[in-house]
Amino acid sequence: MGALIVLAIVSFFGYLLAITIHNLYFHPLAHLPGPFLCRVSVLPSFYHAVKQDRHVWLWRQFQLYGRKFRAAPNLVVFNSPDAYNSIHSHKANVKRSKFYDVWSRNADDVNALMTSDVEIHARKRRLLNLAFTDHSVKAAGPFIAKHIDRCNEILADSAKQNDDGWSSPRDITMWSKHLVFDILMDLCFGATMNTKEPGDSPLKKVPLAIDDFVSHNYPITKIPFFDLLAWLKPRGLDPLLEFVIPRTIKDHYAFVEDMVTKRLEEQRKRETEKTPIEREDMLHFLCTAKDPDTGKPAFGFTELLSEANLLIMAGSDSTSITISALFFYLTHNRRVYLKLVKEIKETFASPEDIVHGPKLMTDCKYLRACIDEALRLAPPVPSELPREVLPGGTTIAGEHYPGGVIVGTPHWAMGRNEEQYGDAYTFRPERFIVSDELDSLNTEEDVRMLKRGLHTFLKGPGDCVGQKLAMLQMCIVVARTLWRMDVRLAPGTDVGAGNEGLGWGQRDPRQYVVGDAYIALHKGPVVQFRVRQD
């Protein structure tokens, strides 16, 4: 027995040694620079995924190794617009990596996001597009306005209770999470959640479960022996993983199932009684979608659950992080804040005029530039979205990469590319506006070149299906709020700001700090509002 144990130990370490030698000298990526441990193991990537600072770690390596480096034995990441556009173009010979498969709860939990299968993704994406037409986005405007108007009313009531006219401090992260969640539940299910209302409610914890979900799953996508895990999941591992899912995530699944069940019952009742449709919410389009090949309903119950979960998760947090980051930078940059308020007040005679249309979506150039700048510095997805190179290989930024290699471009680092943006750490929306003013000279070509590297809603076959709706939400929320309310950083607070203790890359108190768990985790800023007197 002792000899067998010794043989097993020797075999194990011999295997590790062989893998190490292969990764260092014979792997297709062996010629690329990178930290020694990254070239032989996925442990550094896994470690920083657990710490939720993987995006900052990647940025630090770019400062040391240049535009590209080997972040794991089979992963190369890039920090250049050329690489991004090569990887994410429609013609790129790549597909989503197995990273996406691990997010699903089981084999039936497959939506437009959680699959690496090209055909399944394309089919589900075509069907999901039905819920995000230009008509449906425009129709969403009044519902978004209704919710932000109520939010502004609550802020005004709070401000009236204090002698100085300022409201009680508000954590914009919590404020925006509840606001956007209420909007999405209204648009998706026609449901009223009222999590933005004052007072306690068990529903207020529902938007927070999304953070728990991604924090639990993201490190799993970076673990050693990930390929084995991905292979085992549909082969009996899924039921075992159910036992380690945190309670908050199980509660979230139960909430989504309850909402979909109620919505389907309403749909069946309407069809039975042949009552007219008062309003076509997003789930209506999914419920009535037909498979073009069979003519049967495109989504079964389990698939509807998965798509509904995707809409809630992707729709709420991506918008919330941008609103939170924008308010952080506005309260730390008085010049930008006053310039934005001036544009909004001069463009619209009243907050009720702030609706979907060219005045808001096109004419308010500074508002759009402020949102783009917030997206650049605090992208909803901080790290890379991994793509697997298909057989035959692909060319990225002028260099060939063989099939099987994983490639990606981390968004947080991309937004801080000094070769691309110059003063990359400064919140300066003017960089995205064409201008012939001497103090802000910017040609159309300058702006076009900058936007080549700004793809926070992604591009190509994996771009964000709800990006137009998200942009409309952000524009209406910010414009109506700033038209009515003045805002300031709550005295003595620095929630969300960088500090020395966070280390290289997050020391600047003028920078908004986010965590990395696939989507951005965030807190603050804590601000106060008061009703405008002008």
Coordinates of C-alpha atoms in Angstrom, one line a residue:
M1 CA 0.0 0.0 0.0
G2 CA 2.8 2.4 0.9
A3 CA 4.4 1.9 -2.5
L4 CA 1.1 2.7 -4.2
I5 CA 0.8 5.9 -2.3
V6 CA 4.4 6.9 -3.2
L7 CA 3.7 6.0 -6.8
A8 CA 0.5 8.1 -6.8
I9 CA 2.3 11.1 -5.3
V10 CA 5.2 10.8 -7.7
S11 CA 2.8 10.4 -10.6
F12 CA 0.8 13.5 -9.5
F13 CA 3.9 15.7 -9.3
G14 CA 5.2 14.3 -12.5
Y15 CA 2.0 15.2 -14.2
L16 CA 2.2 18.8 -12.8
L17 CA 5.8 19.0 -13.9
A18 CA 5.0 17.8 -17.4
I19 CA 2.1 20.3 -17.7
T20 CA 4.3 23.1 -16.5
I21 CA 7.0 22.3 -19.0
H22 CA 4.4 22.1 -21.8
N23 CA 2.8 25.5 -20.8
L24 CA 6.2 27.2 -20.6
Y25 CA 7.8 25.9 -23.8
F26 CA 5.4 24.1 -26.1
H27 CA 2.0 25.7 -25.7
P28 CA 0.9 27.9 -28.7
L29 CA 1.0 30.9 -26.4
A30 CA 4.4 30.1 -24.9
H31 CA 6.1 33.1 -26.8
L32 CA 3.8 35.7 -25.2
P33 CA 4.8 37.7 -22.1
G34 CA 3.1 37.4 -18.8
P35 CA 3.7 36.7 -15.1
F36 CA 5.4 33.3 -14.6
L37 CA 2.5 31.9 -12.5
C38 CA 0.0 33.0 -15.2
R39 CA 2.0 31.1 -17.8
V40 CA 1.8 27.8 -15.9
S41 CA -1.4 28.1 -13.9
V42 CA -4.9 29.6 -13.7
L43 CA -4.4 30.2 -9.9
P44 CA -3.6 33.9 -10.2
S45 CA -6.7 34.6 -12.3
F46 CA -8.8 32.5 -9.9
Y47 CA -7.4 34.2 -6.8
H48 CA -8.3 37.7 -8.1
A49 CA -11.7 36.5 -9.2
V50 CA -12.3 35.5 -5.6
K51 CA -11.0 38.9 -4.4
Q52 CA -13.3 40.6 -6.9
D53 CA -10.4 42.8 -8.1
R54 CA -9.5 40.8 -11.2
H55 CA -10.2 43.8 -13.5
V56 CA -7.6 45.9 -11.6
W57 CA -5.1 43.0 -11.6
L58 CA -5.4 42.7 -15.4
W59 CA -4.9 46.5 -15.8
R60 CA -1.7 46.3 -13.6
Q61 CA -0.3 43.6 -15.9
F62 CA -0.9 45.7 -18.9
Q63 CA 1.2 48.5 -17.3
L64 CA 4.0 45.9 -17.0
Y65 CA 3.7 43.9 -20.2
G66 CA 2.1 46.2 -22.7
R67 CA -0.9 45.8 -25.0
K68 CA -1.2 42.0 -24.5
F69 CA -0.2 39.3 -22.1
R70 CA -0.8 35.8 -21.1
A71 CA -3.3 35.9 -18.2
A72 CA -3.5 32.1 -17.9
P73 CA -1.9 29.1 -19.7
N74 CA -4.6 29.2 -22.5
L75 CA -5.8 32.8 -22.2
V76 CA -4.4 35.9 -23.8
V77 CA -5.9 39.3 -23.1
F78 CA -5.5 42.5 -25.2
N79 CA -5.8 46.2 -24.5
S80 CA -6.3 47.8 -27.8
P81 CA -9.2 48.8 -30.0
D82 CA -7.8 46.8 -32.9
A83 CA -7.8 43.7 -30.9
Y84 CA -11.3 44.3 -29.6
N85 CA -12.7 44.9 -33.1
S86 CA -10.9 41.8 -34.4
I87 CA -12.3 39.5 -31.7
H88 CA -15.9 40.8 -31.6
S89 CA -16.6 41.4 -35.3
H90 CA -19.3 39.4 -37.0
K91 CA -16.6 37.8 -39.2
A92 CA -14.3 36.8 -36.4
N93 CA -13.5 33.0 -36.3
V94 CA -14.4 32.7 -32.6
K95 CA -17.2 31.6 -30.4
R96 CA -18.2 32.1 -26.8
S97 CA -16.1 30.0 -24.5
K98 CA -17.3 27.5 -22.0
F99 CA -17.3 30.3 -19.5
Y100 CA -20.9 30.9 -20.4
D101 CA -22.1 27.4 -19.9
V102 CA -21.2 27.3 -16.2
W103 CA -23.6 30.1 -15.4
S104 CA -26.7 27.9 -16.2
R105 CA -28.4 26.2 -13.3
N106 CA -29.0 23.0 -15.4
A107 CA -29.3 21.8 -18.9
D108 CA -32.7 23.4 -19.3
D109 CA -31.6 26.8 -18.0
V110 CA -30.3 28.1 -21.3
N111 CA -30.9 31.7 -22.5
A112 CA -29.5 34.1 -25.0
L113 CA -26.5 34.8 -22.7
M114 CA -25.8 31.5 -20.9
T115 CA -24.7 29.4 -23.8
S116 CA -21.6 28.8 -25.9
D117 CA -23.5 27.1 -28.6
V118 CA -23.5 29.4 -31.7
E119 CA -26.8 28.2 -33.2
I120 CA -28.7 28.2 -29.9
H121 CA -27.5 31.7 -29.1
A122 CA -28.4 33.0 -32.6
R123 CA -31.9 31.5 -32.4
K124 CA -32.6 32.8 -28.9
R125 CA -31.2 36.2 -29.8
R126 CA -33.5 36.5 -32.8
L127 CA -36.5 35.8 -30.6
L128 CA -35.4 38.1 -27.8
N129 CA -35.1 40.9 -30.4
L130 CA -38.9 40.8 -30.7
A131 CA -39.1 42.4 -27.2
F132 CA -36.7 45.2 -28.0
T133 CA -37.9 46.8 -31.2
D134 CA -37.7 50.6 -31.7
H135 CA -41.5 50.7 -31.2
S136 CA -41.3 48.8 -27.8
V137 CA -38.4 51.0 -26.6
K138 CA -40.4 54.2 -27.5
A139 CA -43.5 52.8 -25.8
A140 CA -41.4 52.1 -22.6
G141 CA -40.7 55.9 -22.2
P142 CA -43.9 56.8 -20.3
F143 CA -43.4 53.9 -17.8
I144 CA -39.8 54.9 -17.2
A145 CA -40.9 58.5 -16.6
K146 CA -43.7 57.5 -14.2
H147 CA -41.2 55.7 -12.0
I148 CA -38.5 58.5 -12.0
D149 CA -41.2 61.1 -11.3
R150 CA -42.3 59.2 -8.2
C151 CA -38.6 58.9 -7.2
N152 CA -38.2 62.7 -7.5
E153 CA -41.3 63.3 -5.5
I154 CA -39.9 61.1 -2.7
L155 CA -36.7 63.1 -2.8
A156 CA -38.6 66.4 -2.7
D157 CA -40.6 65.2 0.3
S158 CA -37.4 64.3 2.1
A159 CA -35.8 67.6 1.4
K160 CA -38.8 69.5 2.8
Q161 CA -38.3 67.9 6.2
N162 CA -34.9 69.5 6.7
D163 CA -34.3 73.2 7.4
D164 CA -31.5 73.5 4.9
G165 CA -33.6 72.1 2.1
W166 CA -31.4 69.1 1.5
S167 CA -32.8 65.6 1.6
S168 CA -31.5 62.9 3.9
P169 CA -28.4 61.2 2.5
R170 CA -29.1 58.6 -0.2
D171 CA -26.8 55.8 -1.4
I172 CA -27.2 56.2 -5.1
T173 CA -26.4 52.5 -5.6
M174 CA -29.4 51.4 -3.5
W175 CA -31.5 54.2 -4.9
S176 CA -30.7 53.3 -8.6
K177 CA -31.0 49.5 -8.0
H178 CA -34.5 49.9 -6.6
L179 CA -35.6 52.4 -9.2
V180 CA -34.3 50.4 -12.2
F181 CA -35.7 47.1 -10.7
D182 CA -39.2 48.7 -10.4
I183 CA -38.9 50.0 -14.0
L184 CA -37.9 46.6 -15.3
M185 CA -40.5 44.6 -13.4
D186 CA -43.1 47.0 -14.9
L187 CA -41.7 46.6 -18.4
C188 CA -41.2 42.9 -18.2
F189 CA -44.2 41.7 -16.3
G190 CA -46.5 44.7 -16.0
A191 CA -46.0 44.3 -12.2
T192 CA -45.7 46.9 -9.4
M193 CA -42.9 46.2 -7.0
N194 CA -42.5 49.7 -5.3
T195 CA -39.1 48.9 -3.9
K196 CA -38.2 52.6 -4.4
E197 CA -40.9 53.6 -1.8
P198 CA -39.9 54.6 1.7
G199 CA -40.1 52.0 4.4
D200 CA -39.3 48.3 4.7
S201 CA -40.4 45.7 2.2
P202 CA -39.2 42.1 1.6
L203 CA -39.0 42.9 -2.1
K204 CA -36.2 45.4 -1.5
K205 CA -33.7 42.5 -1.1
V206 CA -34.6 41.0 -4.5
P207 CA -32.3 43.3 -6.6
L208 CA -29.5 42.6 -4.2
A209 CA -29.6 38.9 -4.9
I210 CA -28.1 39.6 -8.3
D211 CA -24.8 40.5 -6.6
D212 CA -24.9 37.3 -4.6
F213 CA -25.5 35.3 -7.8
V214 CA -22.6 36.7 -9.8
S215 CA -20.3 36.7 -6.7
H216 CA -21.0 33.0 -6.2
N217 CA -20.6 31.9 -9.8
Y218 CA -17.8 34.1 -11.2
P219 CA -14.9 32.5 -9.3
I220 CA -16.1 29.1 -10.4
T221 CA -15.5 30.1 -14.0
K222 CA -11.8 30.7 -13.2
I223 CA -11.1 27.6 -11.1
P224 CA -8.4 25.0 -11.9
F225 CA -9.8 22.0 -13.8
F226 CA -12.5 24.3 -15.2
D227 CA -12.8 22.2 -18.3
L228 CA -13.6 19.1 -16.2
L229 CA -16.2 21.0 -14.3
A230 CA -17.9 22.2 -17.5
W231 CA -17.9 18.6 -18.8
L232 CA -19.3 17.2 -15.5
K233 CA -22.1 19.8 -15.1
P234 CA -24.6 18.3 -17.6
R235 CA -23.5 14.8 -16.6
G236 CA -24.7 14.6 -13.1
L237 CA -23.0 17.5 -11.3
D238 CA -25.8 20.0 -11.6
P239 CA -28.0 18.4 -8.9
L240 CA -25.1 18.3 -6.5
L241 CA -24.3 22.0 -7.1
E242 CA -27.9 22.8 -6.0
F243 CA -26.8 22.0 -2.4
V244 CA -24.2 24.7 -2.3
I245 CA -26.2 27.5 -3.8
P246 CA -26.7 30.3 -1.3
R247 CA -30.2 30.8 0.1
T248 CA -30.4 34.3 -1.4
I249 CA -29.9 32.9 -4.9
K250 CA -32.5 30.2 -4.3
D251 CA -34.9 32.8 -3.1
H252 CA -34.2 34.8 -6.3
Y253 CA -35.0 31.8 -8.5
A254 CA -38.2 31.3 -6.6
F255 CA -39.2 34.9 -7.1
V256 CA -38.6 34.8 -10.8
E257 CA -40.5 31.5 -11.1
D258 CA -43.4 33.0 -9.2
M259 CA -43.5 36.1 -11.4
V260 CA -43.4 34.0 -14.6
T261 CA -46.1 31.6 -13.3
K262 CA -48.4 34.5 -12.5
R263 CA -47.8 36.2 -15.8
L264 CA -48.5 33.0 -17.7
E265 CA -51.8 32.5 -15.8
E266 CA -52.8 36.0 -16.8
Q267 CA -51.9 35.2 -20.4
R268 CA -54.0 32.0 -20.4
K269 CA -56.9 33.8 -18.8
R270 CA -56.8 36.6 -21.4
E271 CA -56.7 34.1 -24.2
T272 CA -59.6 32.0 -22.7
E273 CA -61.8 35.0 -22.1
K274 CA -60.6 36.7 -25.4
T275 CA -60.1 40.0 -23.6
P276 CA -58.1 42.6 -25.6
I277 CA -54.5 43.2 -24.7
E278 CA -54.1 46.4 -22.8
R279 CA -50.4 46.5 -23.0
E280 CA -47.7 44.3 -24.6
D281 CA -44.9 43.9 -21.9
M282 CA -41.7 42.1 -22.7
L283 CA -43.0 38.7 -21.5
H284 CA -45.9 39.0 -23.9
F285 CA -43.5 38.9 -26.8
L286 CA -41.7 35.9 -25.3
C287 CA -44.9 34.0 -24.5
T288 CA -46.3 34.5 -28.0
A289 CA -43.1 34.0 -30.0
K290 CA -43.2 31.1 -32.4
D291 CA -40.4 28.9 -33.5
P292 CA -40.0 29.7 -37.3
D293 CA -39.2 26.0 -38.0
T294 CA -42.0 24.3 -36.2
G295 CA -44.6 27.0 -35.7
K296 CA -44.8 25.9 -32.0
P297 CA -44.2 28.2 -29.0
A298 CA -40.6 29.2 -29.0
F299 CA -40.2 29.1 -25.3
G300 CA -41.2 26.4 -22.8
F301 CA -41.8 27.2 -19.1
T302 CA -38.2 26.5 -18.1
E303 CA -36.8 28.6 -21.0
L304 CA -39.1 31.5 -20.1
L305 CA -37.7 31.3 -16.5
S306 CA -34.2 31.5 -17.9
E307 CA -34.9 34.4 -20.2
A308 CA -36.8 36.3 -17.5
N309 CA -33.9 35.9 -15.2
L310 CA -31.6 37.2 -17.9
L311 CA -33.7 40.3 -18.4
I312 CA -33.8 41.1 -14.7
M313 CA -30.1 40.4 -14.1
A314 CA -28.6 42.1 -17.2
G315 CA -31.1 44.9 -17.4
S316 CA -31.0 46.1 -13.8
D317 CA -27.4 46.0 -12.8
S318 CA -25.9 47.4 -16.0
T319 CA -28.1 50.4 -15.8
S320 CA -27.6 50.9 -12.1
I321 CA -23.8 50.9 -12.2
T322 CA -23.8 53.6 -14.9
I323 CA -26.2 55.8 -13.0
S324 CA -24.2 55.4 -9.8
A325 CA -20.9 56.1 -11.5
L326 CA -22.3 59.2 -13.3
F327 CA -23.6 60.7 -10.1
F328 CA -20.2 60.0 -8.4
Y329 CA -18.3 61.8 -11.2
L330 CA -20.9 64.7 -11.3
T331 CA -20.6 65.3 -7.6
H332 CA -16.8 65.2 -7.9
N333 CA -16.6 67.5 -10.9
R334 CA -18.5 70.7 -10.4
R335 CA -17.7 72.1 -13.9
V336 CA -19.1 69.1 -15.6
Y337 CA -22.2 69.1 -13.4
L338 CA -23.0 72.7 -14.1
K339 CA -22.5 72.3 -17.8
L340 CA -24.8 69.3 -17.9
V341 CA -27.5 71.0 -15.9
K342 CA -27.3 74.0 -18.2
E343 CA -27.8 71.8 -21.3
I344 CA -30.8 70.0 -19.7
K345 CA -32.5 73.2 -18.6
E346 CA -31.9 75.0 -21.9
T347 CA -33.2 72.1 -23.9
F348 CA -36.4 71.3 -22.0
A349 CA -39.0 73.8 -20.8
S350 CA -40.2 71.3 -18.2
P351 CA -39.3 67.8 -16.9
E352 CA -42.5 66.5 -18.6
D353 CA -40.9 67.4 -22.0
I354 CA -38.0 64.9 -21.3
V355 CA -39.3 62.0 -23.3
H356 CA -38.1 59.6 -26.0
G357 CA -37.3 61.6 -29.1
P358 CA -34.5 63.4 -30.9
K359 CA -34.3 66.2 -28.4
L360 CA -33.3 63.8 -25.6
M361 CA -31.5 61.1 -27.6
T362 CA -29.7 63.2 -30.1
D363 CA -29.7 66.9 -29.2
C364 CA -28.5 66.5 -25.6
K365 CA -24.9 65.7 -26.7
Y366 CA -23.3 66.6 -23.4
L367 CA -25.7 64.3 -21.5
R368 CA -24.8 61.4 -23.9
A369 CA -21.1 62.2 -23.6
C370 CA -21.4 62.2 -19.7
I371 CA -23.0 58.7 -19.9
D372 CA -20.4 57.4 -22.3
E373 CA -17.6 58.8 -20.0
A374 CA -19.2 57.0 -17.0
L375 CA -19.4 53.8 -19.1
R376 CA -15.8 54.2 -20.0
L377 CA -14.5 54.5 -16.4
A378 CA -17.0 52.2 -14.8
P379 CA -18.1 49.6 -17.4
P380 CA -20.9 47.2 -16.3
V381 CA -18.6 44.2 -17.3
P382 CA -15.1 45.1 -16.0
S383 CA -13.1 42.1 -17.3
E384 CA -13.0 40.3 -20.6
L385 CA -15.8 38.3 -22.2
P386 CA -13.8 35.3 -23.3
R387 CA -14.0 34.0 -26.8
E388 CA -12.6 30.6 -28.0
V389 CA -10.8 30.7 -31.3
L390 CA -12.3 28.1 -33.7
P391 CA -10.4 25.6 -35.8
G392 CA -8.4 27.4 -38.5
G393 CA -7.4 30.1 -36.1
T394 CA -7.9 33.9 -36.3
T395 CA -5.9 37.0 -36.7
I396 CA -6.0 39.5 -33.8
A397 CA -4.2 42.9 -34.1
G398 CA -2.0 41.5 -36.9
E399 CA -1.0 38.2 -35.2
H400 CA -2.3 34.7 -35.8
Y401 CA -3.8 32.6 -33.0
P402 CA -4.6 28.9 -33.4
G403 CA -7.9 27.2 -32.6
G404 CA -8.6 26.4 -29.0
V405 CA -7.0 29.5 -27.6
I406 CA -9.1 31.8 -25.4
V407 CA -8.9 35.5 -26.1
G408 CA -10.5 38.6 -24.6
T409 CA -10.3 42.4 -24.0
P410 CA -11.0 43.6 -20.4
H411 CA -13.3 46.6 -20.5
W412 CA -12.0 48.4 -17.3
A413 CA -8.4 48.3 -18.6
M414 CA -9.6 49.3 -22.1
G415 CA -11.2 52.4 -20.7
R416 CA -7.9 53.4 -19.1
N417 CA -5.8 53.0 -22.2
E418 CA -3.6 56.1 -22.2
E419 CA -2.6 55.6 -25.8
Q420 CA -6.3 55.7 -26.8
Y421 CA -7.6 58.4 -24.4
G422 CA -4.6 60.5 -23.3
D423 CA -5.9 61.8 -20.0
A424 CA -7.5 58.4 -19.4
Y425 CA -8.1 58.8 -15.7
T426 CA -9.9 62.2 -16.0
F427 CA -13.7 62.4 -16.2
R428 CA -13.9 64.7 -19.3
P429 CA -17.1 64.1 -21.4
E430 CA -15.9 66.7 -24.0
R431 CA -13.6 64.0 -25.5
F432 CA -16.7 62.4 -27.1
I433 CA -18.1 65.7 -28.7
V434 CA -17.0 67.2 -32.0
S435 CA -15.9 70.8 -31.3
D436 CA -14.0 73.6 -33.1
E437 CA -13.5 75.6 -29.9
L438 CA -9.8 76.3 -29.2
D439 CA -10.0 75.0 -25.6
S440 CA -11.8 71.7 -26.6
L441 CA -10.8 71.2 -30.2
N442 CA -12.1 67.8 -31.4
T443 CA -12.6 66.7 -35.0
E444 CA -15.1 64.1 -36.2
E445 CA -12.1 61.8 -36.8
D446 CA -10.8 62.3 -33.2
V447 CA -14.2 61.3 -31.8
R448 CA -14.6 58.4 -34.2
M449 CA -11.1 57.0 -33.2
L450 CA -12.0 57.3 -29.5
K451 CA -15.3 55.4 -30.0
R452 CA -13.5 52.6 -31.8
G453 CA -12.4 51.5 -28.3
L454 CA -15.6 52.2 -26.4
H455 CA -17.9 49.2 -26.7
T456 CA -19.5 49.0 -23.3
F457 CA -22.6 47.6 -24.8
L458 CA -20.4 45.2 -26.8
K459 CA -20.5 44.7 -30.6
G460 CA -20.9 42.0 -33.1
P461 CA -23.2 38.9 -32.5
G462 CA -22.9 39.3 -28.7
D463 CA -23.9 42.9 -28.4
C464 CA -26.4 43.9 -25.7
V465 CA -29.9 43.4 -27.0
G466 CA -31.4 45.9 -24.6
Q467 CA -28.9 48.7 -25.1
K468 CA -31.4 51.2 -26.6
L469 CA -33.7 50.7 -23.7
A470 CA -30.9 51.0 -21.2
M471 CA -29.7 54.3 -22.8
L472 CA -33.3 55.6 -22.8
Q473 CA -33.6 54.8 -19.1
M474 CA -30.4 56.5 -18.2
C475 CA -31.2 59.6 -20.2
I476 CA -34.7 60.0 -18.7
V477 CA -33.6 59.3 -15.1
V478 CA -30.6 61.7 -15.2
A479 CA -32.3 64.4 -17.2
R480 CA -35.6 64.5 -15.2
T481 CA -33.8 64.3 -11.9
L482 CA -31.3 67.1 -12.6
W483 CA -34.0 69.3 -14.1
R484 CA -35.9 69.2 -10.8
M485 CA -33.2 68.6 -8.2
D486 CA -29.8 70.0 -7.2
V487 CA -27.4 67.3 -6.0
R488 CA -24.3 67.3 -3.8
L489 CA -22.0 64.8 -2.2
A490 CA -23.2 64.2 1.4
P491 CA -20.8 66.0 3.7
G492 CA -18.2 63.7 5.2
T493 CA -18.8 60.8 3.0
D494 CA -16.5 59.0 0.5
V495 CA -18.4 55.8 -0.2
G496 CA -17.3 54.5 -3.6
A497 CA -14.2 56.6 -3.9
G498 CA -10.7 55.2 -4.3
N499 CA -8.2 55.3 -1.5
E500 CA -4.6 54.4 -0.7
G501 CA -5.6 51.2 1.0
L502 CA -6.9 49.7 -2.3
G503 CA -3.5 49.8 -3.9
W504 CA -2.2 50.6 -7.4
G505 CA -5.0 51.5 -9.8
Q506 CA -7.6 52.4 -7.1
R507 CA -5.8 55.0 -5.0
D508 CA -7.3 58.1 -6.6
P509 CA -10.3 59.5 -4.5
R510 CA -11.7 61.0 -7.7
Q511 CA -12.1 57.6 -9.2
Y512 CA -15.3 55.4 -8.7
V513 CA -14.3 52.0 -7.4
V514 CA -16.1 48.8 -8.6
G515 CA -15.6 45.2 -7.8
D516 CA -15.4 42.5 -10.5
A517 CA -17.8 39.5 -10.4
Y518 CA -18.5 39.3 -14.1
I519 CA -20.7 42.3 -13.7
A520 CA -19.5 45.3 -11.7
L521 CA -20.2 45.4 -8.0
H522 CA -20.5 48.9 -6.5
K523 CA -21.5 51.1 -3.5
G524 CA -22.2 54.8 -3.2
P525 CA -21.9 57.6 -3.8
V526 CA -23.9 58.9 -0.9
V527 CA -25.5 62.2 -2.0
Q528 CA -28.2 64.7 -1.0
F529 CA -30.9 66.3 -3.2
R530 CA -32.8 69.5 -2.9
V531 CA -35.5 71.1 -5.1
R532 CA -34.1 73.6 -7.6
Q533 CA -35.0 77.2 -7.1
D534 CA -33.9 78.4 -10.5

